[in-house]
XYZ file of C-alpha atoms in Angstrom:
222
model
C -14.719 -61.052 -49.734
C -16.753 -59.149 -47.442
C -14.716 -55.438 -47.327
C -16.188 -55.427 -43.718
C -13.616 -58.721 -42.975
C -11.042 -57.624 -45.532
C -7.988 -56.932 -42.894
C -5.197 -54.310 -44.011
C -2.055 -56.082 -43.552
C 0.600 -54.570 -41.612
C 3.193 -53.256 -43.745
C 0.722 -53.347 -47.041
C 0.287 -49.916 -48.456
C -3.414 -49.044 -49.643
C -5.698 -46.673 -50.445
C -7.890 -45.525 -48.067
C -10.992 -43.507 -49.434
C -15.087 -42.798 -48.801
C -17.461 -40.259 -49.684
C -20.710 -38.824 -48.162
C -24.279 -40.382 -47.963
C -25.294 -40.063 -51.613
C -22.668 -38.363 -52.396
C -23.486 -35.389 -50.050
C -21.089 -33.065 -48.754
C -18.794 -33.590 -45.764
C -16.836 -30.150 -45.646
C -18.826 -27.140 -45.153
C -15.727 -24.964 -43.882
C -12.389 -24.819 -43.220
C -12.625 -25.234 -40.249
C -14.099 -29.132 -40.399
C -11.304 -29.846 -43.170
C -9.152 -28.956 -40.761
C -10.748 -30.201 -37.763
C -10.975 -33.708 -40.171
C -7.249 -33.831 -40.369
C -6.719 -33.804 -36.704
C -8.976 -36.476 -36.333
C -6.910 -38.332 -38.570
C -3.985 -37.487 -37.270
C -5.239 -38.389 -33.160
C -6.569 -42.037 -34.046
C -4.442 -42.937 -37.023
C -0.773 -41.164 -37.211
C 0.360 -43.978 -34.265
C -1.027 -46.404 -36.573
C -0.047 -46.092 -39.977
C 2.250 -43.690 -42.235
C 0.875 -41.445 -44.557
C 2.087 -40.888 -48.209
C -1.084 -38.661 -50.049
C -3.714 -37.635 -49.103
C -6.776 -35.064 -50.234
C -10.317 -33.808 -48.750
C -13.137 -32.967 -51.349
C -16.109 -31.520 -50.223
C -18.029 -34.785 -50.576
C -15.527 -37.089 -50.480
C -11.316 -37.870 -49.105
C -8.554 -39.867 -50.321
C -5.472 -40.916 -48.020
C -2.609 -42.982 -49.504
C -1.216 -45.049 -46.185
C 0.788 -47.725 -45.318
C 0.181 -49.958 -42.024
C 2.568 -49.985 -39.630
C 5.310 -53.432 -38.860
C 3.413 -55.895 -36.442
C 5.860 -55.497 -33.772
C 4.708 -51.592 -33.950
C 0.794 -52.360 -33.919
C 1.520 -54.599 -30.918
C 3.189 -51.804 -28.982
C 0.557 -49.423 -29.527
C -2.112 -51.779 -28.365
C -0.346 -52.855 -25.371
C 0.317 -49.830 -24.996
C -2.769 -47.711 -22.734
C -1.845 -44.161 -23.656
C -0.875 -45.020 -27.029
C -2.332 -42.112 -28.257
C -0.295 -39.683 -26.894
C 2.861 -41.360 -27.756
C 2.465 -40.132 -32.024
C 6.098 -41.438 -33.590
C 8.098 -38.642 -36.219
C 6.485 -39.491 -39.723
C 9.476 -37.448 -41.486
C 12.075 -39.828 -39.890
C 10.042 -42.733 -41.318
C 11.920 -46.379 -42.996
C 13.079 -44.330 -46.218
C 13.590 -46.539 -49.282
C 11.954 -49.293 -47.997
C 9.829 -51.159 -50.314
C 7.408 -53.574 -49.334
C 4.837 -53.951 -52.760
C 5.637 -57.140 -53.125
C 5.042 -58.511 -49.542
C 2.878 -61.634 -49.225
C -0.645 -60.986 -48.177
C -0.099 -62.672 -44.751
C -2.949 -62.388 -42.396
C -2.080 -61.733 -38.542
C -4.513 -64.521 -36.424
C -7.175 -64.520 -33.577
C -10.525 -62.398 -33.443
C -9.261 -60.723 -30.813
C -5.642 -59.454 -31.327
C -4.077 -56.596 -33.808
C -5.078 -57.853 -37.094
C -8.286 -55.391 -37.051
C -6.751 -52.485 -35.387
C -6.272 -49.995 -38.103
C -10.032 -50.509 -39.259
C -11.128 -49.938 -36.490
C -9.033 -47.162 -36.135
C -10.446 -45.616 -39.023
C -14.012 -46.658 -38.013
C -13.686 -44.424 -34.815
C -12.026 -41.492 -36.708
C -14.825 -41.406 -38.996
C -17.621 -42.038 -36.452
C -15.840 -38.969 -34.326
C -15.629 -36.972 -37.095
C -18.903 -37.642 -38.076
C -21.068 -36.800 -34.595
C -18.434 -33.378 -34.327
C -20.008 -32.645 -37.608
C -23.596 -33.461 -37.183
C -23.415 -31.479 -33.498
C -22.244 -28.430 -35.302
C -24.772 -27.898 -38.573
C -27.813 -29.823 -36.450
C -27.581 -33.374 -38.642
C -28.185 -36.565 -37.508
C -27.475 -40.360 -39.053
C -25.001 -41.316 -40.915
C -22.561 -39.353 -42.742
C -20.362 -41.071 -44.791
C -20.950 -44.578 -46.825
C -19.767 -47.723 -44.721
C -17.952 -49.661 -44.973
C -14.721 -47.430 -45.688
C -13.386 -48.320 -48.964
C -9.598 -49.418 -49.092
C -8.078 -51.069 -52.015
C -4.187 -52.627 -51.546
C -1.008 -51.005 -53.565
C 0.397 -53.572 -54.958
C 3.450 -52.012 -57.226
C 5.316 -48.847 -57.440
C 3.289 -47.906 -60.643
C 0.410 -48.197 -59.182
C 1.645 -46.180 -55.609
C 3.013 -43.508 -58.081
C 0.096 -43.176 -60.335
C -2.380 -43.036 -57.431
C -0.409 -40.205 -55.563
C -0.799 -38.020 -58.699
C -4.223 -39.356 -59.074
C -4.955 -38.168 -55.106
C -3.412 -34.561 -55.737
C -5.424 -33.420 -59.179
C -8.529 -34.604 -57.283
C -8.992 -30.154 -57.241
C -9.419 -30.087 -60.568
C -12.932 -31.787 -60.473
C -14.198 -28.898 -58.778
C -12.186 -25.838 -61.193
C -9.237 -25.719 -58.520
C -5.638 -25.239 -59.495
C -4.169 -28.823 -57.685
C -0.472 -27.007 -57.461
C -2.193 -24.629 -54.563
C -5.429 -26.202 -53.160
C -5.604 -26.415 -49.660
C -6.720 -29.379 -47.779
C -4.079 -31.827 -50.223
C -0.863 -33.029 -49.713
C 1.264 -31.257 -52.677
C 2.047 -28.585 -51.288
C 3.276 -29.798 -47.933
C 5.493 -32.735 -50.205
C 7.003 -29.374 -52.117
C 7.625 -27.671 -48.765
C 10.299 -27.832 -45.916
C 7.568 -26.897 -43.162
C 7.376 -30.333 -40.251
C 4.689 -32.569 -41.509
C 3.643 -35.867 -40.692
C 4.113 -37.230 -44.419
C 6.749 -39.427 -45.700
C 7.729 -36.827 -47.248
C 11.253 -38.072 -48.798
C 9.994 -41.590 -49.725
C 7.326 -39.777 -52.143
C 10.281 -37.225 -53.452
C 12.526 -40.363 -53.243
C 9.760 -42.295 -55.748
C 9.268 -39.967 -58.027
C 13.283 -39.466 -58.568
C 13.311 -36.303 -57.161
C 11.739 -32.601 -56.410
C 11.640 -31.982 -60.511
C 10.280 -35.173 -61.616
C 7.774 -35.225 -59.373
C 6.201 -31.227 -60.396
C 6.983 -32.594 -64.171
C 4.699 -35.733 -63.292
C 1.843 -34.256 -61.807
C 1.651 -31.487 -64.609
C 1.897 -34.071 -67.339
C 0.395 -37.005 -65.922
C 0.070 -40.313 -67.332
C -3.244 -41.989 -68.777
C -4.383 -43.969 -65.690
C -4.201 -47.810 -66.529
C -5.388 -48.970 -63.022
C -8.825 -49.004 -61.324
C -8.492 -46.787 -58.219
């Protein structure tokens, strides 16, 4: 299937990732990273739950769950849906949807492709702002964005570890790296992450930390 035509199914989990054109940088300073996260929240928090992320100098990773069909319809119908951002800290705890069937919503102009469109808007908005600041022209990130469906709990847990360990590639300490969700998951500060679901999936904070410090040999193609 052409990746552009692959629908992000309601209540399914996905690894969303992308990199700069020719592996070029997409962040030059701290302000870029923070602005990128702000743009993500604006365009996508109403449409998906976030479990993990990491922003690297030339690429990014997000682990998301698309919201339910009912929630998506609600936001599509609401002309002010960008304002009404739910509190993801009070998400659907303990709900496992890894084995849901690949059911697609019909209709070219229905909400079936709304999440993909929002991701496209998010990337376009950030790219335009980034280009303007550094006096650059043309696409910033590869197109289309990459997505892989997460279909098992082991895949989900290993992907979280994989995402959080990315800073090692640039010789950074993943435990203190500022632009990933690792520290936020372990903190008590307010967050849009589904922190409790992540910790529960690992069986507690201690095992979450241990699993990152003693990662498995990854058997999945991330």
